[in-house]
């Protein structure tokens, strides 16, 4: 393994200094596919509600690399020795785990009907600079890195460091998202969590003295979900981007004559087998720049959505308790909007979501184990009364998002109000 002649250092507000000593890690960071992550915001549209949440997937990826490196050091001290190539596998998987994210991830993926994890795999395995570097290190190494990220690698210990209920990814994003949003809920005791990590029977467990730090971590996750990741304004903005991209796709399919050059979007929407080079050209800036161009298009819906996107014209949210007849009442609201000439594809969304704080029976999730005084590791909900209370108890959210300005301007405003009231179970005055 080649070391750099001089180590490189990134200043980081979360981890202070992130040091790079391996030549391969530095070359991966320098590759264009990794540099692109500078141009993708970590939290998509969350800056619309927390204005300083402008941090990038680039800085988060460096943070995950940093935490993975700390984990290797802690485990090494405890007697779990990784070979050079295992160490490099952990570091590369940590650094590259978010490589396939597109701009405004969730909305982009929904409209394209793709999964960013597929694109992470493709960037690792197809003809890219990243692939060239990984294969230069060791033949077949790109596949190994891909397998760790996809949780398919036979070394489950390595997989769990990158992807489990408590992993390098989540530990970094909770701290980072908390810092950049200015919400204190994500502040976790990373030092204690790392210092109490052990390997028991090939699996991570935490010393009993670290249990309260783990409890705090799980509650931080819960609070960050509801306060940040599932904030109504973030969700509303995501739906707006989804509407904008869906409109672009429809107009391209219908043969609408755009004034601006749409070749890039054509390549994106024309096939389900998107060329990796086309995909890599998309970042937050491309979407924002095109939204500016769309303000001058003749299609009124496209213009309106682009303006709402650029000027924070959010869809309005209405929470409701789902009843047996809610699906029918939603359909009635949708037909009332269509009757009023309001495009429901662009301006109406029904969001139903369940979020578990900690679900150790969930697919692909490694449980969190606590090493008790008798030397046996036990799943945390059997040891902690607090976690026992929240395990497998998802919190639910049902919310309607709609373009209130279109409802207000409609001649059918009263019928629309009535249809909305019937669904959400309370009176509204738009
Ligand atoms: Zn991540």
PDB file of C-alpha atoms in Angstrom, residues 43-50 104 106-107 110 224-243 312-319 346 348-355 396-402:
ATOM      1  CA  UNK A  43     -29.934  17.379   2.597  1.00  0.00           C
ATOM      2  CA  UNK A  44     -31.436  18.177  -0.824  1.00  0.00           C
ATOM      3  CA  UNK A  45     -34.024  20.890  -0.189  1.00  0.00           C
ATOM      4  CA  UNK A  46     -33.767  21.120   3.607  1.00  0.00           C
ATOM      5  CA  UNK A  47     -32.001  24.510   3.323  1.00  0.00           C
ATOM      6  CA  UNK A  48     -35.449  25.833   2.413  1.00  0.00           C
ATOM      7  CA  UNK A  49     -36.394  25.498   6.095  1.00  0.00           C
ATOM      8  CA  UNK A  50     -32.955  25.476   7.790  1.00  0.00           C
ATOM      9  CA  UNK A 104     -32.208  16.618  -4.772  1.00  0.00           C
ATOM     10  CA  UNK A 106     -35.365  11.661  -3.462  1.00  0.00           C
ATOM     11  CA  UNK A 107     -37.315  13.675  -6.033  1.00  0.00           C
ATOM     12  CA  UNK A 110     -38.722   9.153  -7.983  1.00  0.00           C
ATOM     13  CA  UNK A 224     -33.672  14.493  13.690  1.00  0.00           C
ATOM     14  CA  UNK A 225     -36.141  12.508  11.575  1.00  0.00           C
ATOM     15  CA  UNK A 226     -39.130  14.419  12.786  1.00  0.00           C
ATOM     16  CA  UNK A 227     -37.527  17.824  13.201  1.00  0.00           C
ATOM     17  CA  UNK A 228     -35.356  17.872  10.058  1.00  0.00           C
ATOM     18  CA  UNK A 229     -35.601  14.997   7.569  1.00  0.00           C
ATOM     19  CA  UNK A 230     -39.420  14.806   7.605  1.00  0.00           C
ATOM     20  CA  UNK A 231     -40.069  18.506   8.193  1.00  0.00           C
ATOM     21  CA  UNK A 232     -43.178  19.605   6.274  1.00  0.00           C
ATOM     22  CA  UNK A 233     -41.320  22.350   4.405  1.00  0.00           C
ATOM     23  CA  UNK A 234     -38.563  19.947   3.298  1.00  0.00           C
ATOM     24  CA  UNK A 235     -41.153  17.457   2.121  1.00  0.00           C
ATOM     25  CA  UNK A 236     -43.108  20.197   0.379  1.00  0.00           C
ATOM     26  CA  UNK A 237     -40.002  21.408  -1.464  1.00  0.00           C
ATOM     27  CA  UNK A 238     -39.171  17.827  -2.491  1.00  0.00           C
ATOM     28  CA  UNK A 239     -42.655  17.452  -3.977  1.00  0.00           C
ATOM     29  CA  UNK A 240     -42.170  20.720  -5.837  1.00  0.00           C
ATOM     30  CA  UNK A 241     -38.934  19.465  -7.430  1.00  0.00           C
ATOM     31  CA  UNK A 242     -40.682  16.207  -8.242  1.00  0.00           C
ATOM     32  CA  UNK A 243     -43.475  18.167  -9.955  1.00  0.00           C
ATOM     33  CA  UNK A 312     -39.882  29.099  -2.257  1.00  0.00           C
ATOM     34  CA  UNK A 313     -43.508  28.884  -3.407  1.00  0.00           C
ATOM     35  CA  UNK A 314     -44.117  25.830  -1.239  1.00  0.00           C
ATOM     36  CA  UNK A 315     -47.144  23.572  -1.417  1.00  0.00           C
ATOM     37  CA  UNK A 316     -49.269  23.916   1.732  1.00  0.00           C
ATOM     38  CA  UNK A 317     -49.439  20.959   4.126  1.00  0.00           C
ATOM     39  CA  UNK A 318     -52.518  19.552   5.896  1.00  0.00           C
ATOM     40  CA  UNK A 319     -51.965  16.725   8.392  1.00  0.00           C
ATOM     41  CA  UNK A 346     -48.180  18.889 -10.321  1.00  0.00           C
ATOM     42  CA  UNK A 348     -51.455  17.538  -5.159  1.00  0.00           C
ATOM     43  CA  UNK A 349     -49.609  14.936  -3.072  1.00  0.00           C
ATOM     44  CA  UNK A 350     -50.700  12.456  -0.435  1.00  0.00           C
ATOM     45  CA  UNK A 351     -47.813  11.587   1.901  1.00  0.00           C
ATOM     46  CA  UNK A 352     -48.138   8.514   4.109  1.00  0.00           C
ATOM     47  CA  UNK A 353     -45.089   7.465   6.048  1.00  0.00           C
ATOM     48  CA  UNK A 354     -44.060   5.229   8.929  1.00  0.00           C
ATOM     49  CA  UNK A 355     -40.749   5.826  10.680  1.00  0.00           C
ATOM     50  CA  UNK A 396     -46.881   7.554  11.450  1.00  0.00           C
ATOM     51  CA  UNK A 397     -47.494  10.677   9.409  1.00  0.00           C
ATOM     52  CA  UNK A 398     -50.219  11.376   6.855  1.00  0.00           C
ATOM     53  CA  UNK A 399     -50.202  14.742   5.132  1.00  0.00           C
ATOM     54  CA  UNK A 400     -51.794  16.323   2.075  1.00  0.00           C
ATOM     55  CA  UNK A 401     -49.670  18.819   0.151  1.00  0.00           C
ATOM     56  CA  UNK A 402     -51.371  21.107  -2.356  1.00  0.00           C
TER      57      UNK A 402
END
